[in-house]
Amino acid sequence: MAKGFVIGAPRSGSGKTTLTLGLVAALRGRGHSVHAAKTGPDYIDTSILTRVAGRAAVNLDPWAMGRERLRALAATEAELLVVEGVMGLFDGAVDGTGSTGDLAAELGLPVILVIDAEKQAQSIAPLAAGFANWRPDVRVAGVIVNRVATQRHETMLRRSLEATGLRWLGAMPRREGLVLPERHLGLVLPDEVAGFDAVVAEAAQAATDYLDLAGLLELAGPVPEGGQPKRLPPLGQRIAVARDEAFAFLYAHFLADWRAAGAEISFFSPLADEAPDANADAVFLPGGYPELHGGRLAAAGRFHTGLRAARDRGALIYGECGGFMVLGRSLTDKAGVTHAMSGLLPVETNIDRPRRQLGYRRLTHKSPLPWPERLFGHEFHYSTARIFDAPPLFAANDAAGEPQPEMGVQVGRVLGSYAHVIDGGW
């Protein structure tokens, strides 16, 4: 039976991502098979963990996914499941649910608490004790201290933590090289980072040098048996999926659901000016970073011609966030340059929002989408959309049930919105 643990922290910015990828790489280097996962709806960290673990990482979202879905995704043939948390251990959606702690409780896995020790010493003990004793259904089993300044600093931290009864699993010193670049939606995708493998190698070496890897394996708890979730039906029998640097935000469980239903999936690159499969009865444009590639996408004639051909033969065409933007008439990037897009939807988008629009969404729809009428989703973007005289795709509430503006647009069998659908239900 596989075992696993959850990497949590008191807050964002504690170093969970770099530490998790270092742990995964170090454990793989010792011959262990590792399945990595990310708490919540984060595509980018999942892409990073996939690259480091050598197998497809999954999203485990305790707000948007039910027990059966979570257990099915957590089930693994690997020896070890390592789950990276999100934000602080008990931070969730606006309704107070969906935290990393909720996920750990649902799966019955121990939490390894990563604490940033910069600018503190003995005060770390009450902080750790508070998190360890906050919820009886969440077991904090050990502590890793990050960004330790000196050996004396480490000694002070370790002695203060002895009173908590939590297992000391090591102290990571400040390392200037252990930094991954960021941009407006989060970390940069691994294929775009020069020297990514070198950063991973350094993180793995640091984990090997400074952490008690054997102790981590001793604390790992059994991963529960897989469930039998209700799967999201495929968009069609033959689905063409855009996949490249501009369309990188795709949940692994989507593809698994569709393949389990017998759908045939092909991939194409709009940035390489590839058209979707001419035999596809559905085309999916996931989210990503089209705003970084506006000129190339505008010039991709075969891609746009292929989309129009798919529409004309009655294929279902569905775009999420970045895909929604590309289905519109134009996209104006951050520099103010306007790029012509496919024009299949009466939408003009502009990267002009000073702050990001984000949050979970409860969605309802009456559309050609072959999914349940009620869906769980997530919104995360910096752009605004001007829609011209077309019906919306989704009615939306936030996680607490408060009404939100209607989302997206549908024209015949061409559909799109800023929502990233996660699962059916509610």
Coordinates of C-alpha atoms in Angstrom, one line a residue:
M1 CA 0.0 0.0 0.0
A2 CA 1.3 3.5 -0.9
K3 CA 2.1 5.9 1.9
G4 CA 2.0 9.6 1.9
F5 CA 2.2 13.0 3.6
V6 CA 1.1 16.6 3.1
I7 CA 3.5 19.5 3.0
G8 CA 1.7 22.5 4.8
A9 CA 2.8 25.8 6.2
P10 CA 1.4 28.6 8.4
R11 CA 1.3 31.0 5.4
S12 CA 2.1 31.4 1.7
G13 CA 5.7 32.2 0.9
S14 CA 7.1 29.8 3.4
G15 CA 9.0 27.8 0.7
K16 CA 6.6 24.9 0.2
T17 CA 7.0 24.6 -3.5
T18 CA 10.8 24.6 -3.6
L19 CA 11.0 22.3 -0.6
T20 CA 8.4 19.9 -2.1
L21 CA 10.2 19.6 -5.5
G22 CA 13.5 19.1 -3.6
L23 CA 12.0 16.3 -1.5
V24 CA 10.5 14.6 -4.5
A25 CA 13.7 14.8 -6.5
A26 CA 15.8 13.6 -3.5
L27 CA 13.5 10.7 -2.8
R28 CA 13.5 9.7 -6.5
G29 CA 17.3 9.8 -6.3
R30 CA 17.2 7.3 -3.5
G31 CA 15.2 4.9 -5.7
H32 CA 11.7 5.6 -4.4
S33 CA 8.8 6.0 -6.8
V34 CA 6.9 9.2 -6.0
H35 CA 3.5 10.5 -7.1
A36 CA 3.2 14.2 -6.5
A37 CA 0.0 16.2 -6.0
K38 CA -1.0 19.8 -5.5
T39 CA -3.8 21.0 -3.2
G40 CA -6.4 23.2 -4.9
P41 CA -6.8 24.4 -8.5
D42 CA -3.1 25.3 -9.3
Y43 CA -2.0 24.2 -12.8
I44 CA 1.5 25.6 -12.7
D45 CA 2.8 23.9 -9.5
T46 CA 1.3 20.7 -10.9
S47 CA 3.3 21.1 -14.1
I48 CA 6.4 21.6 -12.0
L49 CA 5.8 18.5 -9.9
T50 CA 5.0 16.4 -13.0
R51 CA 8.4 17.3 -14.4
V52 CA 10.2 16.6 -11.1
A53 CA 8.4 13.3 -10.2
G54 CA 8.6 11.9 -13.7
R55 CA 4.9 11.0 -13.7
A56 CA 1.7 13.1 -14.1
A57 CA 0.9 15.1 -10.9
V58 CA -2.7 15.6 -10.0
N59 CA -4.8 18.4 -8.4
L60 CA -6.5 17.4 -5.2
D61 CA -9.2 20.1 -4.5
P62 CA -11.1 19.6 -1.3
W63 CA -13.5 22.4 -2.1
A64 CA -14.5 21.4 -5.6
M65 CA -14.0 17.6 -5.4
G66 CA -16.0 15.1 -3.3
R67 CA -14.5 12.2 -1.3
E68 CA -14.7 9.7 -4.1
R69 CA -12.9 12.0 -6.6
L70 CA -10.2 12.9 -4.1
R71 CA -9.5 9.3 -3.2
A72 CA -9.5 8.1 -6.8
L73 CA -6.9 10.8 -7.7
A74 CA -4.8 10.2 -4.6
A75 CA -4.7 6.4 -5.2
T76 CA -1.3 5.6 -6.8
E77 CA 0.8 2.7 -7.9
A78 CA 3.9 4.6 -6.7
E79 CA 5.5 3.9 -3.3
L80 CA 4.9 7.4 -2.0
L81 CA 2.3 10.2 -2.4
V82 CA 3.7 13.7 -1.7
V83 CA 1.1 16.5 -1.6
E84 CA 2.0 20.1 -1.7
G85 CA -0.4 22.3 0.2
V86 CA -1.7 25.7 -0.7
M87 CA -1.5 29.0 1.2
G88 CA -1.6 28.5 5.0
L89 CA -2.6 25.1 6.4
F90 CA -6.1 26.2 7.4
D91 CA -6.7 28.8 4.7
G92 CA -9.6 27.9 2.4
A93 CA -12.3 29.5 0.2
V94 CA -14.5 32.4 1.4
D95 CA -16.9 29.8 3.0
G96 CA -14.0 28.5 5.2
T97 CA -13.7 25.1 3.5
G98 CA -11.2 23.6 1.0
S99 CA -8.0 24.1 3.0
T100 CA -4.9 21.9 3.0
G101 CA -6.0 20.9 6.4
D102 CA -9.3 19.7 5.1
L103 CA -7.5 17.6 2.5
A104 CA -5.2 16.1 5.0
A105 CA -8.2 15.2 7.2
E106 CA -10.1 13.7 4.3
L107 CA -7.3 11.5 3.2
G108 CA -6.1 10.8 6.8
L109 CA -2.5 11.8 5.9
P110 CA 0.0 13.4 8.3
V111 CA 1.1 17.0 7.8
I112 CA 4.7 18.1 7.7
L113 CA 4.7 21.7 8.7
V114 CA 7.2 24.0 6.9
I115 CA 7.9 27.1 9.0
D116 CA 9.8 30.1 7.7
A117 CA 12.2 31.0 10.5
E118 CA 13.5 34.2 9.1
K119 CA 13.4 37.0 11.8
Q120 CA 12.2 34.7 14.6
A121 CA 13.7 32.2 17.1
Q122 CA 12.0 30.7 20.2
S123 CA 8.6 32.1 19.1
I124 CA 8.5 29.3 16.6
A125 CA 7.4 26.9 19.3
P126 CA 4.0 28.4 20.2
L127 CA 3.4 28.9 16.4
A128 CA 4.0 25.2 15.7
A129 CA 2.0 24.1 18.8
G130 CA -0.9 26.3 17.8
F131 CA -1.1 24.7 14.3
A132 CA -0.6 21.2 15.7
N133 CA -3.4 21.6 18.2
W134 CA -5.9 23.6 16.2
R135 CA -7.9 20.7 14.8
P136 CA -8.0 17.2 16.3
D137 CA -8.7 15.6 12.8
V138 CA -5.5 17.2 11.3
R139 CA -2.3 15.5 12.5
V140 CA 0.8 17.6 12.3
A141 CA 3.5 15.0 12.6
G142 CA 6.7 16.9 12.1
V143 CA 8.4 20.2 11.4
I144 CA 10.8 21.4 8.8
V145 CA 12.3 24.9 9.5
N146 CA 13.2 27.0 6.4
R147 CA 15.6 29.9 5.8
V148 CA 17.7 29.3 8.9
A149 CA 20.5 31.9 9.2
T150 CA 23.2 30.2 11.2
Q151 CA 24.0 27.1 13.2
R152 CA 23.3 29.0 16.4
H153 CA 19.9 30.0 15.0
E154 CA 19.1 26.4 14.2
T155 CA 20.1 25.3 17.7
M156 CA 17.7 27.8 19.2
L157 CA 14.9 26.8 17.0
R158 CA 15.4 23.1 17.6
R159 CA 15.5 23.4 21.4
S160 CA 12.4 25.6 21.5
L161 CA 10.5 23.0 19.4
E162 CA 11.3 20.1 21.8
A163 CA 8.5 21.2 24.1
T164 CA 5.9 20.7 21.3
G165 CA 6.6 17.0 20.9
L166 CA 6.7 17.4 17.1
R167 CA 9.4 15.6 15.3
W168 CA 12.3 17.7 14.1
L169 CA 12.9 16.9 10.4
G170 CA 15.6 19.3 9.6
A171 CA 16.5 22.9 8.9
M172 CA 17.1 24.4 5.5
P173 CA 19.5 27.3 5.3
R174 CA 18.9 30.4 3.1
R175 CA 19.9 29.5 -0.4
E176 CA 19.9 32.2 -3.0
G177 CA 19.9 29.7 -5.9
L178 CA 16.7 28.0 -4.8
V179 CA 14.3 30.5 -6.5
L180 CA 12.0 29.9 -9.4
P181 CA 10.9 32.9 -11.5
E182 CA 7.3 34.2 -11.3
R183 CA 4.9 36.2 -13.5
H184 CA 1.4 37.5 -13.2
L185 CA -0.4 34.1 -12.8
G186 CA 2.3 32.4 -10.6
L187 CA 5.5 30.6 -11.2
V188 CA 6.8 30.3 -14.7
L189 CA 6.2 26.9 -16.4
P190 CA 9.2 24.6 -16.1
D191 CA 9.9 24.3 -19.9
E192 CA 10.3 28.0 -20.0
V193 CA 12.8 28.3 -17.2
A194 CA 16.5 28.3 -18.2
G195 CA 18.4 26.1 -15.8
F196 CA 15.2 24.5 -14.3
D197 CA 16.9 21.2 -13.9
A198 CA 19.9 22.8 -12.1
V199 CA 17.5 24.4 -9.6
V200 CA 15.9 21.0 -9.0
A201 CA 19.3 19.4 -8.6
E202 CA 20.3 22.0 -6.0
A203 CA 17.0 21.6 -4.1
A204 CA 17.4 17.9 -4.1
Q205 CA 20.9 18.2 -2.8
A206 CA 19.8 20.6 -0.1
A207 CA 17.0 18.2 1.0
T208 CA 19.5 15.3 1.1
D209 CA 22.0 17.4 3.1
Y210 CA 19.7 19.0 5.6
L211 CA 16.5 17.0 6.0
D212 CA 15.8 13.7 7.7
L213 CA 14.5 11.8 4.7
A214 CA 14.3 8.5 6.6
G215 CA 12.2 10.2 9.3
L216 CA 9.8 11.6 6.7
L217 CA 9.3 8.1 5.3
E218 CA 8.6 6.8 8.9
L219 CA 6.0 9.4 9.4
A220 CA 4.1 8.8 6.1
G221 CA 0.7 7.4 6.5
P222 CA -1.3 4.9 4.4
V223 CA -3.0 6.4 1.3
P224 CA -6.7 5.5 1.4
E225 CA -8.1 3.1 -1.3
G226 CA -9.4 4.7 -4.5
G227 CA -13.0 5.8 -4.9
Q228 CA -15.5 5.6 -7.8
P229 CA -16.3 9.2 -8.7
K230 CA -18.8 10.4 -11.1
R231 CA -16.7 11.3 -14.1
L232 CA -17.1 14.4 -16.3
P233 CA -18.4 13.2 -19.7
P234 CA -16.2 13.9 -22.7
L235 CA -16.9 16.9 -24.9
G236 CA -17.2 14.5 -27.9
Q237 CA -16.0 11.2 -29.2
R238 CA -13.0 12.6 -30.9
I239 CA -11.6 15.6 -29.0
A240 CA -8.8 17.9 -30.3
V241 CA -7.1 19.6 -27.4
A242 CA -4.8 22.7 -27.8
R243 CA -1.5 22.1 -25.9
D244 CA 1.6 24.3 -25.9
E245 CA 3.0 27.3 -23.9
A246 CA -0.1 29.4 -24.6
F247 CA -2.6 26.6 -23.7
A248 CA -1.0 24.8 -20.7
F249 CA -3.7 24.8 -18.0
L250 CA -5.4 21.4 -18.3
Y251 CA -6.4 19.1 -15.4
A252 CA -5.1 15.5 -15.7
H253 CA -8.4 14.2 -14.4
F254 CA -10.2 15.7 -17.4
L255 CA -8.2 13.5 -19.8
A256 CA -8.5 10.5 -17.5
D257 CA -12.3 10.9 -17.4
W258 CA -12.6 11.3 -21.1
R259 CA -10.4 8.3 -21.9
A260 CA -12.3 6.2 -19.5
A261 CA -15.4 7.0 -21.4
G262 CA -13.8 5.8 -24.6
A263 CA -13.1 9.2 -26.2
E264 CA -10.2 9.6 -28.6
I265 CA -7.9 12.6 -27.7
S266 CA -5.5 14.3 -30.1
F267 CA -3.3 17.4 -29.4
F268 CA -2.3 20.3 -31.5
S269 CA -0.2 23.5 -31.1
P270 CA -1.8 26.8 -32.1
L271 CA 1.6 28.4 -31.5
A272 CA 3.0 26.1 -34.2
D273 CA 0.1 27.1 -36.4
E274 CA -1.4 23.6 -36.2
A275 CA -5.1 23.1 -36.9
P276 CA -7.3 20.8 -34.8
D277 CA -7.8 17.3 -36.2
A278 CA -10.2 17.6 -39.1
N279 CA -12.1 14.6 -37.8
A280 CA -12.6 16.0 -34.3
D281 CA -16.2 16.5 -33.2
A282 CA -15.1 18.6 -30.2
V283 CA -12.2 21.2 -29.8
F284 CA -11.0 22.2 -26.3
L285 CA -8.9 25.4 -25.8
P286 CA -7.6 25.3 -22.2
G287 CA -6.4 28.3 -20.3
G288 CA -2.8 29.4 -20.3
Y289 CA -0.8 32.5 -21.5
P290 CA -2.1 33.6 -24.9
E291 CA -1.5 37.2 -23.8
L292 CA 2.3 36.5 -24.0
H293 CA 2.0 35.2 -27.6
G294 CA -0.6 37.5 -29.1
G295 CA 1.4 38.2 -32.3
R296 CA 2.1 34.5 -33.0
L297 CA -1.5 33.5 -32.4
A298 CA -2.9 36.3 -34.6
A299 CA -0.6 35.1 -37.4
A300 CA -1.6 31.4 -37.1
G301 CA -3.7 31.2 -40.2
R302 CA -4.0 27.4 -40.3
F303 CA -5.1 27.4 -36.7
H304 CA -7.9 29.9 -37.2
T305 CA -9.0 28.3 -40.4
G306 CA -9.2 24.9 -38.6
L307 CA -11.3 26.4 -35.9
R308 CA -13.7 27.9 -38.4
A309 CA -13.9 24.6 -40.2
A310 CA -14.7 22.8 -36.9
R311 CA -17.5 25.3 -36.2
D312 CA -18.9 24.9 -39.7
R313 CA -19.1 21.1 -39.4
G314 CA -21.0 21.4 -36.1
A315 CA -18.1 20.5 -33.7
L316 CA -18.4 21.6 -30.1
I317 CA -15.8 24.3 -29.5
Y318 CA -15.1 25.2 -25.8
G319 CA -12.6 27.6 -24.4
E320 CA -11.6 28.3 -20.8
C321 CA -10.0 31.6 -19.7
G322 CA -7.1 32.0 -22.2
G323 CA -8.9 29.7 -24.6
F324 CA -12.0 31.9 -24.2
M325 CA -9.9 35.0 -25.1
V326 CA -8.6 33.4 -28.2
L327 CA -12.1 32.5 -29.4
G328 CA -12.9 36.2 -29.3
R329 CA -12.4 38.9 -31.8
S330 CA -9.3 40.5 -30.3
L331 CA -6.9 40.4 -27.4
T332 CA -5.1 43.6 -26.2
D333 CA -2.0 42.7 -24.3
K334 CA -0.4 44.5 -21.4
A335 CA 1.6 46.8 -23.7
G336 CA -1.6 48.0 -25.3
V337 CA -1.1 46.1 -28.6
T338 CA -4.3 44.6 -30.0
H339 CA -4.1 41.3 -31.8
A340 CA -6.8 39.8 -33.9
M341 CA -8.1 36.4 -32.6
S342 CA -10.4 33.8 -34.2
G343 CA -13.6 35.8 -34.1
L344 CA -15.8 32.9 -33.3
L345 CA -17.3 34.7 -30.2
P346 CA -18.3 38.4 -30.0
V347 CA -15.7 39.2 -27.3
E348 CA -12.9 41.6 -27.0
T349 CA -10.4 41.0 -24.1
N350 CA -7.9 43.4 -22.6
I351 CA -5.1 42.7 -20.1
D352 CA -6.0 45.9 -18.2
R353 CA -7.1 44.7 -14.8
P354 CA -4.9 46.2 -12.1
R355 CA -5.7 43.4 -9.7
R356 CA -6.4 39.8 -10.4
Q357 CA -9.9 38.4 -10.5
L358 CA -9.9 35.1 -8.6
G359 CA -12.0 32.7 -6.6
Y360 CA -14.0 29.5 -6.6
R361 CA -17.3 29.6 -8.5
R362 CA -20.5 27.5 -8.3
L363 CA -21.7 27.4 -11.9
T364 CA -24.9 26.5 -13.6
H365 CA -25.6 26.3 -17.3
K366 CA -28.0 25.4 -20.0
S367 CA -25.7 24.8 -23.0
P368 CA -24.5 22.1 -25.4
L369 CA -21.8 21.2 -22.8
P370 CA -22.4 17.5 -22.0
W371 CA -21.7 18.1 -18.3
P372 CA -24.0 18.3 -15.3
E373 CA -26.1 21.4 -15.0
R374 CA -24.2 22.3 -11.8
L375 CA -20.5 22.6 -11.8
F376 CA -17.6 23.6 -9.6
G377 CA -15.1 25.9 -11.1
H378 CA -12.4 28.5 -10.4
E379 CA -11.7 32.0 -11.9
F380 CA -8.2 33.5 -12.0
H381 CA -7.2 36.3 -14.5
Y382 CA -6.0 39.8 -15.0
S383 CA -8.0 40.7 -18.1
T384 CA -11.5 42.1 -18.7
A385 CA -13.9 41.0 -21.5
R386 CA -16.3 43.1 -23.5
I387 CA -19.1 40.9 -24.8
F388 CA -21.4 42.1 -27.6
D389 CA -25.0 40.9 -27.6
A390 CA -24.7 37.2 -26.9
P391 CA -26.2 35.0 -24.2
P392 CA -23.9 34.0 -21.2
L393 CA -22.6 30.5 -20.7
F394 CA -22.7 30.3 -16.9
A395 CA -24.6 31.8 -14.0
A396 CA -22.2 32.0 -11.1
N397 CA -22.0 32.2 -7.3
D398 CA -18.9 32.4 -5.2
A399 CA -17.9 29.8 -2.7
A400 CA -20.1 31.3 -0.1
G401 CA -23.1 31.3 -2.4
E402 CA -23.1 35.1 -3.1
P403 CA -24.2 35.9 -6.7
Q404 CA -21.5 36.9 -9.2
P405 CA -21.7 38.4 -12.7
E406 CA -22.7 35.9 -15.4
M407 CA -19.8 34.4 -17.1
G408 CA -18.8 33.9 -20.7
V409 CA -20.8 33.6 -23.9
Q410 CA -22.3 30.9 -26.2
V411 CA -22.9 31.2 -29.9
G412 CA -24.4 28.0 -31.2
R413 CA -21.9 25.2 -30.3
V414 CA -19.0 27.6 -29.7
L415 CA -18.7 28.3 -25.9
G416 CA -16.3 30.0 -23.6
S417 CA -15.8 31.8 -20.3
Y418 CA -13.2 32.8 -17.8
A419 CA -14.2 29.8 -15.6
H420 CA -11.9 26.8 -15.3
V421 CA -14.3 23.9 -14.6
I422 CA -13.0 21.5 -12.0
D423 CA -15.8 19.0 -11.4
G424 CA -19.5 18.4 -11.5
G425 CA -21.8 18.4 -8.5
W426 CA -23.2 20.6 -5.8

